[in-house]
CSV table of C-alpha atoms in Angstrom, one decimal:
chain,number,residue,atom,x,y,z
Y,9,MET,CA,131.7,65.5,110.5
Y,10,ILE,CA,128.7,68.6,111.4
Y,11,LYS,CA,129.7,68.2,114.5
Y,12,LEU,CA,133.2,68.1,114.6
Y,13,SER,CA,133.1,71.4,112.3
Y,14,GLN,CA,130.8,72.5,114.5
Y,15,ARG,CA,133.3,72.1,117.4
Y,16,LEU,CA,136.4,74.0,115.4
Y,17,LEU,CA,134.0,76.8,114.1
Y,18,GLY,CA,135.2,78.6,117.7
Y,19,PRO,CA,139.2,78.0,117.7
Y,20,VAL,CA,139.5,78.4,114.4
Y,21,THR,CA,137.3,82.1,114.3
Y,22,LEU,CA,139.7,82.7,117.2
Y,23,LEU,CA,143.0,81.5,116.2
Y,24,LEU,CA,142.1,83.3,111.8
Y,25,LEU,CA,141.3,86.9,113.8
Y,26,ALA,CA,144.6,87.0,115.8
Y,27,LEU,CA,146.0,86.1,112.8
Y,28,THR,CA,144.7,88.9,111.4
Y,29,PHE,CA,145.4,91.3,114.1
Y,30,TRP,CA,149.0,89.9,113.9
Y,31,LEU,CA,149.6,90.3,110.5
Y,32,GLY,CA,147.8,93.7,110.6
Y,33,LEU,CA,149.8,95.5,113.5
Y,34,TRP,CA,152.7,93.6,113.1
Y,35,VAL,CA,154.0,92.3,109.8
Y,36,THR,CA,152.6,94.0,107.2
Y,37,PRO,CA,154.3,97.6,106.0
Y,38,PRO,CA,152.6,100.9,106.1
Y,39,ASP,CA,150.7,102.2,103.1
Y,40,VAL,CA,152.6,104.8,100.6
Y,41,VAL,CA,150.1,107.2,101.3
Y,42,GLN,CA,148.3,106.6,104.9
Y,43,GLY,CA,151.3,105.5,106.3
Y,44,ASN,CA,150.1,103.2,110.4
Y,45,LEU,CA,146.4,103.8,109.4
Y,46,VAL,CA,146.5,101.8,106.9
Y,47,ARG,CA,146.0,98.7,109.3
Y,48,LEU,CA,142.8,100.0,110.1
Y,49,LEU,CA,141.7,98.9,107.1
Y,50,TYR,CA,142.0,95.1,107.7
Y,51,VAL,CA,139.5,95.1,110.1
Y,52,HIS,CA,137.2,98.2,109.1
Y,53,PRO,CA,136.0,96.1,105.4
Y,54,PRO,CA,135.8,93.2,106.8
Y,55,ILE,CA,133.2,94.3,109.8
Y,56,ALA,CA,131.4,96.0,107.0
Y,57,TRP,CA,131.3,93.0,105.2
Y,58,VAL,CA,129.8,91.4,107.5
Y,59,ALA,CA,127.3,94.1,109.0
Y,60,LEU,CA,126.0,94.5,105.6
Y,61,TYR,CA,125.9,91.8,103.7
Y,62,VAL,CA,126.0,88.7,106.2
Y,63,SER,CA,124.1,89.0,108.9
Y,64,PHE,CA,121.5,91.3,107.0
Y,65,GLY,CA,121.8,88.5,103.6
Y,66,THR,CA,121.0,85.9,106.8
Y,67,ALA,CA,118.3,88.0,108.2
Y,68,THR,CA,116.3,88.1,104.8
Y,69,ILE,CA,117.3,85.4,102.8
Y,70,ALA,CA,115.8,83.3,106.5
Y,71,SER,CA,112.8,85.5,106.2
Y,72,CYS,CA,111.9,85.6,102.9
Y,73,LEU,CA,111.5,81.7,103.9
Y,74,TYR,CA,109.6,82.3,106.6
Y,75,LEU,CA,107.3,83.9,105.0
Y,76,TRP,CA,106.7,80.8,101.9
Y,77,LYS,CA,104.0,78.9,103.9
Y,78,ARG,CA,105.8,75.7,102.2
Y,79,THR,CA,109.1,76.4,105.1
Y,80,ARG,CA,108.0,77.9,107.0
Y,81,SER,CA,109.1,77.1,110.9
Y,82,ALA,CA,109.8,79.0,113.8
Y,83,ASN,CA,113.7,78.2,113.6
Y,84,LEU,CA,113.8,81.0,109.9
Y,85,ASP,CA,112.0,82.8,112.6
Y,86,ARG,CA,115.4,83.1,115.3
Y,87,ILE,CA,117.7,82.8,113.1
Y,88,ALA,CA,115.9,85.9,111.1
Y,89,TYR,CA,116.5,87.6,115.1
Y,90,CYS,CA,119.6,86.6,116.4
Y,91,ALA,CA,121.5,87.7,113.0
Y,92,MET,CA,119.4,90.3,112.9
Y,93,GLU,CA,120.9,91.3,116.6
Y,94,ILE,CA,124.2,91.1,115.9
Y,95,SER,CA,123.8,93.0,113.1
Y,96,VAL,CA,123.1,96.2,115.2
Y,97,VAL,CA,126.7,95.3,116.7
Y,98,PHE,CA,128.6,95.2,113.7
Y,99,ILE,CA,126.9,98.0,111.6
Y,100,ALA,CA,128.4,100.1,115.4
Y,101,LEU,CA,131.8,98.5,115.1
Y,102,THR,CA,131.3,99.8,111.3
Y,103,LEU,CA,131.1,102.8,111.8
Y,104,ILE,CA,133.2,103.4,115.0
Y,105,THR,CA,135.9,101.8,113.5
Y,106,GLY,CA,135.5,103.9,110.2
Y,107,SER,CA,135.1,107.1,112.8
Y,108,ILE,CA,138.5,106.5,114.3
Y,109,TRP,CA,139.3,105.8,110.5
Y,110,GLY,CA,137.9,109.6,109.0
Y,111,ARG,CA,139.3,111.9,111.8
Y,112,PRO,CA,142.8,112.4,111.1
Y,113,THR,CA,142.3,111.2,107.0
Y,114,TRP,CA,138.9,113.5,106.2
Y,115,GLY,CA,139.3,116.0,109.1
Y,116,VAL,CA,135.6,115.0,111.1
Y,117,TRP,CA,134.8,112.0,113.0
Y,118,TRP,CA,131.5,112.3,111.3
Y,119,ALA,CA,130.4,113.7,108.2
Y,120,TRP,CA,126.9,113.5,106.2
Y,121,ASP,CA,128.4,111.5,103.7
Y,122,ALA,CA,125.2,108.6,101.5
Y,123,ARG,CA,127.7,106.0,102.6
Y,124,LEU,CA,127.8,107.1,106.6
Y,125,THR,CA,123.8,108.3,106.0
Y,126,SER,CA,122.9,105.5,104.7
Y,127,THR,CA,124.5,103.0,106.7
Y,128,ALA,CA,123.7,105.3,110.3
Y,129,ILE,CA,119.9,104.4,108.5
Y,130,LEU,CA,120.6,101.1,108.5
Y,131,GLY,CA,121.5,100.5,111.8
Y,132,VAL,CA,118.4,102.4,113.2
Y,133,PHE,CA,116.3,100.4,111.4
Y,134,ALA,CA,118.2,97.1,112.8
Y,135,LEU,CA,116.6,98.8,115.9
Y,136,ALA,CA,113.5,99.1,115.0
Y,137,TYR,CA,113.8,95.5,114.0
Y,138,LEU,CA,114.0,94.8,117.6
Y,139,ALA,CA,111.7,97.3,118.9
Y,140,LEU,CA,108.6,95.6,117.0
Y,141,ARG,CA,109.1,92.4,118.3
Y,142,ARG,CA,109.0,93.8,121.5
Y,143,ALA,CA,106.3,95.0,120.6
Y,144,ASN,CA,104.5,91.5,119.7
Y,145,ASP,CA,103.8,88.9,122.4
Y,146,ASP,CA,101.5,86.6,119.7
Y,147,PRO,CA,104.7,84.5,118.5
Y,148,ALA,CA,103.4,84.0,115.2
Y,149,LEU,CA,101.8,87.4,114.4
Y,150,ARG,CA,105.6,88.6,115.7
Y,151,ALA,CA,107.8,86.4,113.5
Y,152,ARG,CA,105.4,88.0,110.0
Y,153,ARG,CA,105.6,91.5,111.1
Y,154,SER,CA,109.5,91.1,111.6
Y,155,ALA,CA,109.4,89.0,107.9
Y,156,VAL,CA,107.8,91.6,106.2
Y,157,PHE,CA,109.7,94.4,107.9
Y,158,ALA,CA,113.2,92.7,107.4
Y,159,ILE,CA,112.0,92.8,103.8
Y,160,LEU,CA,111.6,96.3,103.5
Y,161,THR,CA,114.7,96.9,105.4
Y,162,ALA,CA,116.8,95.2,102.9
Y,163,ILE,CA,116.1,97.4,100.3
Y,164,ASN,CA,118.9,99.7,101.7
Y,165,VAL,CA,121.5,97.6,101.9
Y,166,PRO,CA,121.9,97.8,98.0
Y,167,ILE,CA,121.5,101.5,98.1
Y,168,ILE,CA,124.1,101.5,100.7
Y,169,HIS,CA,126.5,99.4,98.3
Y,170,PHE,CA,126.0,101.7,95.4
Y,171,SER,CA,125.8,104.8,96.8
Y,172,VAL,CA,129.6,106.1,96.5
Y,173,VAL,CA,128.9,104.8,93.2
Y,174,TRP,CA,125.4,107.2,92.6
Y,175,TRP,CA,126.1,110.8,94.9
Y,176,LYS,CA,130.6,110.6,94.5
Y,177,THR,CA,131.2,112.5,98.4
Y,178,LEU,CA,132.8,112.1,101.0
Y,179,HIS,CA,133.5,108.0,100.8
Y,180,GLN,CA,136.2,106.3,99.1
Y,181,GLY,CA,134.5,103.9,96.0
Y,182,ALA,CA,135.4,100.0,95.5
Y,183,SER,CA,139.2,100.2,96.9
Y,184,VAL,CA,140.1,96.3,97.2
Y,185,LEU,CA,137.8,94.9,94.1
Y,186,THR,CA,137.0,97.4,90.9
Y,187,SER,CA,134.1,97.3,89.3
Y,188,THR,CA,136.3,96.4,86.3
Y,189,GLY,CA,137.5,93.3,88.8
Y,190,GLN,CA,141.2,95.0,89.3
Y,191,LEU,CA,142.8,93.9,92.2
Y,192,ASN,CA,144.3,96.8,93.8
Y,193,VAL,CA,146.1,95.6,96.9
Y,194,HIS,CA,148.8,93.1,96.9
Y,195,GLY,CA,150.8,91.0,98.7
Y,196,SER,CA,150.4,90.7,102.4
Y,197,MET,CA,148.2,93.3,102.4
Y,198,LEU,CA,145.9,91.6,100.5
Y,199,TRP,CA,146.1,88.1,102.3
Y,200,THR,CA,145.3,90.0,105.6
Y,201,MET,CA,142.8,91.5,104.7
Y,202,LEU,CA,141.5,88.0,103.1
Y,203,ILE,CA,142.0,86.1,106.4
Y,204,GLY,CA,140.1,89.6,108.3
Y,205,PHE,CA,137.0,89.1,106.0
Y,206,VAL,CA,137.4,84.7,106.4
Y,207,GLY,CA,137.8,84.7,110.4
Y,208,PHE,CA,134.8,87.9,111.0
Y,209,THR,CA,132.5,86.2,108.8
Y,210,LEU,CA,133.1,82.6,110.7
Y,211,LEU,CA,133.4,84.8,113.4
Y,212,PHE,CA,129.5,85.6,112.9
Y,213,PHE,CA,128.2,82.2,112.2
Y,214,TRP,CA,130.1,81.5,115.7
Y,215,LEU,CA,128.1,83.9,117.6
Y,216,LEU,CA,124.3,83.2,115.1
Y,217,ARG,CA,124.9,79.8,116.6
Y,218,GLU,CA,125.5,81.0,120.5
Y,219,ARG,CA,122.5,83.6,120.4
Y,220,TYR,CA,120.6,80.7,118.9
Y,221,ARG,CA,121.2,78.4,120.8
Y,222,LEU,CA,120.1,80.7,123.6
Y,223,GLU,CA,116.9,81.7,121.9
Y,224,VAL,CA,116.3,77.8,121.9
Y,225,LYS,CA,116.5,77.2,125.0
Y,226,ARG,CA,115.0,81.2,125.7
Y,227,ASP,CA,111.8,80.3,123.9
Y,228,LEU,CA,111.7,76.2,125.9
Y,229,LYS,CA,111.6,78.4,129.2
Y,230,VAL,CA,109.2,80.6,128.2
Y,231,ALA,CA,106.5,77.7,126.9
Y,232,HIS,CA,108.0,75.7,130.0
Y,233,SER,CA,107.0,78.1,132.6
Y,234,VAL,CA,103.5,78.6,130.4
Y,235,ASP,CA,103.0,74.5,131.4
Y,236,GLU,CA,103.4,74.9,134.9
Y,237,ALA,CA,100.8,78.2,135.2
Y,238,LEU,CA,98.9,76.0,133.5
Y,239,ALA,CA,99.3,72.9,135.8
Y,240,LEU,CA,99.1,75.4,139.2
Y,241,ARG,CA,95.6,76.8,138.2
Y,242,ARG,CA,94.6,73.4,137.5
Y,243,ARG,CA,95.9,72.5,140.9
Y,244,GLU,CA,94.0,75.0,142.3
Y,245,GLY,CA,90.6,74.3,140.4
Y,246,VAL,CA,90.5,70.6,142.4
B,102,MET,CA,92.0,94.5,92.8
B,103,THR,CA,91.2,97.9,91.7
B,104,ARG,CA,87.4,97.2,92.3
B,105,VAL,CA,88.3,96.4,95.9
B,106,ALA,CA,90.7,99.6,96.1
B,107,TRP,CA,88.2,102.0,95.1
B,108,LEU,CA,85.4,100.8,97.5
B,109,VAL,CA,88.3,101.0,100.0
B,110,ALA,CA,89.4,103.9,99.6
B,111,THR,CA,85.8,105.4,99.5
B,112,LYS,CA,85.0,103.8,102.7
B,113,ASP,CA,88.0,105.6,104.6
B,114,LEU,CA,87.4,109.1,102.3
B,115,ARG,CA,84.0,108.8,103.5
B,116,ILE,CA,84.2,107.9,107.5
B,117,GLU,CA,87.2,111.3,107.2
B,118,ALA,CA,84.1,113.3,105.7
B,119,ARG,CA,82.1,112.4,109.1
B,120,SER,CA,84.7,112.6,112.1
B,121,ARG,CA,86.3,115.8,110.1
B,122,VAL,CA,89.5,114.5,112.0
B,123,LEU,CA,91.2,115.6,108.9
B,124,LEU,CA,89.3,119.3,109.5
B,125,TRP,CA,89.2,120.4,112.4
B,126,GLN,CA,92.3,118.5,114.3
B,127,VAL,CA,95.2,117.4,111.6
B,128,LEU,CA,95.3,120.9,109.9
B,129,PRO,CA,95.0,122.9,111.9
B,130,PHE,CA,98.5,120.8,114.2
B,131,GLY,CA,99.9,120.9,110.9
B,132,VAL,CA,99.3,124.9,110.9
B,133,ILE,CA,100.3,125.7,114.3
B,134,ALA,CA,103.5,123.5,113.7
B,135,LEU,CA,104.3,125.4,110.4
B,136,LEU,CA,103.3,128.7,112.1
B,137,LEU,CA,105.6,127.9,114.6
B,138,SER,CA,108.4,127.5,112.9
B,139,GLY,CA,108.2,130.0,110.8
B,140,LEU,CA,108.6,132.1,114.3
B,141,ALA,CA,111.4,130.1,115.9
B,142,LEU,CA,113.5,131.0,112.4
B,143,GLY,CA,113.0,134.7,113.5
B,144,PRO,CA,112.1,138.1,111.4
B,145,THR,CA,114.7,138.1,108.4
B,146,GLN,CA,112.6,136.8,105.4
B,147,ALA,CA,116.1,135.0,103.4
B,148,GLY,CA,116.2,132.5,106.5
B,149,LYS,CA,112.4,131.6,105.9
B,150,SER,CA,113.1,131.6,102.4
B,151,SER,CA,116.0,129.5,102.7
B,152,ALA,CA,114.6,126.7,105.1
B,153,GLY,CA,111.3,126.6,103.6
B,154,PRO,CA,111.0,123.4,101.8
B,155,GLY,CA,113.3,121.8,105.1
B,156,LEU,CA,110.2,123.2,107.2
B,157,PHE,CA,107.5,122.3,104.8
B,158,TYR,CA,108.6,118.0,104.9
B,159,LEU,CA,109.4,118.4,108.7
B,160,VAL,CA,106.4,119.9,109.1
B,161,THR,CA,104.8,116.9,106.5
B,162,LEU,CA,106.5,114.6,108.3
B,163,PHE,CA,104.5,114.9,112.0
B,164,VAL,CA,101.5,115.2,109.8
B,165,THR,CA,101.5,111.9,108.4
B,166,LEU,CA,102.6,110.1,111.2
B,167,LEU,CA,99.2,111.0,112.5
B,168,MET,CA,97.2,110.4,109.4
B,169,ILE,CA,98.9,106.5,109.0
B,170,ASN,CA,97.7,106.3,112.8
B,171,ARG,CA,94.2,107.3,112.2
B,172,SER,CA,94.6,105.3,108.9
B,173,GLN,CA,94.7,102.6,110.3
B,174,ALA,CA,92.7,102.8,113.7
B,175,LEU,CA,89.3,102.7,111.4
B,176,GLU,CA,90.7,98.8,110.3
B,177,ASN,CA,91.1,98.4,114.4
B,178,ALA,CA,87.2,99.4,115.0
B,179,PRO,CA,84.7,96.1,116.1
B,180,GLY,CA,84.4,93.8,113.6
B,181,THR,CA,86.1,95.5,110.5
B,182,LYS,CA,89.0,92.6,109.9
B,183,ALA,CA,86.9,89.7,110.5
B,184,SER,CA,83.8,91.6,107.8
B,185,VAL,CA,87.0,92.1,105.8
B,186,ALA,CA,88.2,88.3,105.6
B,187,THR,CA,84.4,87.1,105.5
B,188,LEU,CA,84.1,89.3,102.6
B,189,GLY,CA,87.1,88.0,101.3
B,190,LEU,CA,88.5,91.3,99.6
B,191,ASP,CA,91.9,91.0,98.2
B,192,PRO,CA,94.5,92.0,100.2
B,193,ALA,CA,95.9,93.6,97.4
B,194,GLY,CA,92.9,95.6,96.8
B,195,VAL,CA,93.1,96.7,100.4
B,196,PHE,CA,96.3,98.2,100.5
B,197,LEU,CA,95.4,99.7,97.6
B,198,GLY,CA,92.6,101.6,98.8
B,199,LYS,CA,94.1,102.2,101.8
B,200,ALA,CA,97.1,104.4,100.1
B,201,LEU,CA,95.2,105.5,97.5
B,202,ALA,CA,92.5,106.9,100.9
B,203,LEU,CA,96.4,108.4,102.6
B,204,THR,CA,96.9,109.8,98.8
B,205,ILE,CA,94.3,111.8,99.1
B,206,GLU,CA,94.0,113.2,102.6
B,207,LEU,CA,97.9,114.1,102.4
B,208,TRP,CA,97.2,116.3,99.1
B,209,ILE,CA,94.6,117.8,100.9
B,210,THR,CA,96.8,118.7,103.7
B,211,GLY,CA,100.1,119.6,101.6
B,212,LEU,CA,98.1,121.8,99.6
B,213,VAL,CA,96.7,123.3,102.9
B,214,LEU,CA,101.3,123.4,104.1
B,215,LEU,CA,102.0,125.2,100.9
B,216,ALA,CA,100.2,127.8,101.0
B,217,GLY,CA,101.0,128.0,105.0
B,218,SER,CA,104.5,128.3,103.9
B,219,VAL,CA,104.4,131.1,100.5
B,220,LEU,CA,102.8,133.0,103.2
B,221,VAL,CA,104.3,132.5,106.2
B,222,LEU,CA,107.8,131.4,104.9
B,223,HIS,CA,107.9,133.5,101.6
B,224,THR,CA,108.7,130.8,99.2
B,225,ALA,CA,108.2,131.7,96.3
B,226,LEU,CA,104.9,131.1,94.4
B,227,VAL,CA,106.5,130.5,90.5
B,228,GLY,CA,108.8,127.6,92.8
B,229,THR,CA,106.4,127.0,94.9
B,230,LEU,CA,104.2,125.6,92.2
B,231,GLN,CA,106.7,124.3,89.6
B,232,ALA,CA,107.5,121.4,92.3
B,233,LEU,CA,103.8,121.1,92.8
B,234,PRO,CA,104.3,117.5,91.3
B,235,SER,CA,107.3,116.7,93.2
B,236,ILE,CA,106.0,117.2,96.0
B,237,LEU,CA,102.2,115.4,95.4
B,238,VAL,CA,104.6,112.4,94.4
B,239,THR,CA,106.8,112.6,97.4
B,240,LEU,CA,102.8,112.9,99.7
B,241,ALA,CA,101.9,109.3,97.3
B,242,THR,CA,105.6,107.5,98.4
B,243,LEU,CA,105.2,108.6,101.8
B,244,ALA,CA,101.6,107.3,102.2
B,245,ALA,CA,102.2,103.5,100.2
B,246,ALA,CA,105.1,103.3,102.8
B,247,GLY,CA,103.2,104.8,105.4
B,248,THR,CA,100.5,102.3,104.7
B,249,LEU,CA,102.6,99.3,104.7
B,250,TYR,CA,104.5,100.3,108.2
B,251,GLY,CA,101.1,101.4,109.7
B,252,ALA,CA,99.5,97.5,109.1
B,253,LEU,CA,103.0,96.1,111.2
B,254,THR,CA,102.5,98.4,114.1
B,255,GLN,CA,98.8,97.9,114.4
B,256,GLY,CA,97.5,95.3,117.8
B,257,GLY,CA,101.3,95.4,119.1
B,258,ASP,CA,102.0,97.3,122.0
B,259,GLY,CA,102.0,101.5,121.8
B,260,PRO,CA,101.3,102.0,117.6
B,261,ALA,CA,102.3,105.0,118.2
B,262,THR,CA,105.3,105.2,119.3
B,263,LEU,CA,106.1,102.3,117.5
B,264,LEU,CA,105.3,103.5,114.6
B,265,PRO,CA,107.9,107.0,114.1
B,266,VAL,CA,110.5,104.8,114.7
B,267,LEU,CA,109.7,102.1,112.3
B,268,THR,CA,109.0,104.6,110.1
B,269,LEU,CA,111.5,107.1,110.3
B,270,PRO,CA,114.9,106.1,108.7
B,271,ALA,CA,112.2,104.4,105.9
B,272,PHE,CA,110.9,108.0,105.2
B,273,ALA,CA,114.7,110.2,105.8
B,274,PRO,CA,115.7,109.5,102.4
B,275,LEU,CA,112.0,109.9,100.8
B,276,LEU,CA,112.0,113.1,103.0
B,277,ILE,CA,115.8,114.4,101.7
B,278,ALA,CA,114.6,113.6,98.2
B,279,GLY,CA,111.7,115.9,98.3
B,280,GLU,CA,113.0,118.8,99.9
B,281,ARG,CA,116.2,118.7,97.2
B,282,SER,CA,114.0,119.2,94.6
B,283,PHE,CA,111.7,121.4,96.3
B,284,SER,CA,114.5,123.6,96.8
B,285,ALA,CA,115.8,123.2,93.4
B,286,ALA,CA,112.9,124.4,91.7
B,287,LEU,CA,113.3,127.6,94.2
B,288,HIS,CA,116.8,127.5,94.0
B,289,GLY,CA,117.9,126.0,90.8
B,290,GLY,CA,119.2,122.9,90.3
B,291,ALA,CA,119.3,119.3,89.3
B,292,LEU,CA,115.3,118.0,89.9
B,293,TRP,CA,115.7,114.8,87.9
B,294,GLU,CA,118.8,112.6,90.0
B,295,TRP,CA,115.8,113.6,93.0
B,296,TRP,CA,112.2,112.5,91.8
B,297,VAL,CA,114.1,109.4,90.0
B,298,ILE,CA,114.8,107.8,93.6
B,299,VAL,CA,111.4,109.0,94.7
B,300,VAL,CA,109.5,107.1,91.9
B,301,VAL,CA,111.7,103.9,92.5
B,302,ALA,CA,110.0,104.4,96.2
B,303,LEU,CA,106.6,105.1,94.8
B,304,VAL,CA,106.6,101.5,92.9
B,305,ALA,CA,108.7,99.6,95.5
B,306,TYR,CA,106.8,100.2,98.1
B,307,THR,CA,103.5,99.5,95.6
B,308,ALA,CA,105.0,96.1,94.5
B,309,VAL,CA,106.1,94.9,98.3
B,310,GLY,CA,102.4,96.2,99.4
B,311,ILE,CA,100.3,93.9,97.1
B,312,LEU,CA,102.4,91.6,97.4
B,313,LEU,CA,103.1,91.6,101.2
B,314,TYR,CA,99.7,93.3,102.8
B,315,GLY,CA,97.7,89.6,102.9
B,316,VAL,CA,100.5,88.3,104.9
B,317,LEU,CA,100.4,90.8,107.4
B,318,GLU,CA,96.5,90.9,107.8
B,319,GLU,CA,96.5,86.8,108.1
B,320,SER,CA,94.5,85.5,111.3
């Protein structure tokens, strides 16, 4: 059952993403106020959802579990690292799609708005996480430091989430589901958006699985090359 | 924990007092950076006065990075980590002690730079004095965060270059909040909302430091 779901993850993800693009570009009507620009919103919020909550959530949970001595394992460190690496891509996509939408709507590609700035800061945090991993060769030390840094970085996520409430700058507040639980999107627009959210979430887990496999292979190769080097030195010694 | 914190803080401050790195290296660097900022702005007093809070915090950022590296370098002296481990010192106390020592050093530097900004950048003396409590809290928050991030970078490759990469995204909101509250004290405006950010960050970084500093010191 698990193997079947793993095998289906890729095709289902591609199917849902194709469905999102088809519904978003051809089936759904233009918005009364935004016109065809609304079509970008079928991908921007789902990408931001993955960037801020899914990938950072995964990295933070894996890091917390790594720091807890009972559950500490190299696999959790690998999951945190791979999730953070994917988050860099999704944060960049969030900023790019937001910028493309912002130019015709706000008249600028970039504004020093609280939501935009705090998201960009999160992107720098994610890059800093990758830099920190590069700076430490000892796997255990690298894993511990990365886990602490991931937790420190996660403090920024609630700040981004509530930034539109606390500062009330250019970026609009919650527009799909309001804080009172009221849905503001209906019909085919709502379904397209929901399929987009599921599709991009599955895309994250698909990428995570593939990246994780690569990381395991890389670690095995490093361990193997160390063993080979030791064997060579022993032979030289003889 | 408080006893260990006091021991570590006095140890760091004594080393600093004897080595005089703060007096002869860090403070001159800060004053020169402030003077150069004033020169870059040109002779108009109004421009300098409005840019004063931002430039003060920019120079403070450079100085803070130097001092964090310096504070962590003290722990890298031969035998220091082994002694701490052998003595069984509480890591939370070590964190608090190092953060306290760094806070005191930053306060001294901050006061000198504030005097410099009044003289060189023409920030109003009364407004600067009104901003003093918020500046002291911001500097304490930078010290708490810096102690934590400093411990993350030590022992790896290129700690001096890695430290700014790790700290700048964390320091950015603190510097913005500090600059806004300083500007509000000088030119009028809402002060409390920026204070809240700095105080919440101080509590958060101190709590995380107390909880996780031990993990960073594990061997």
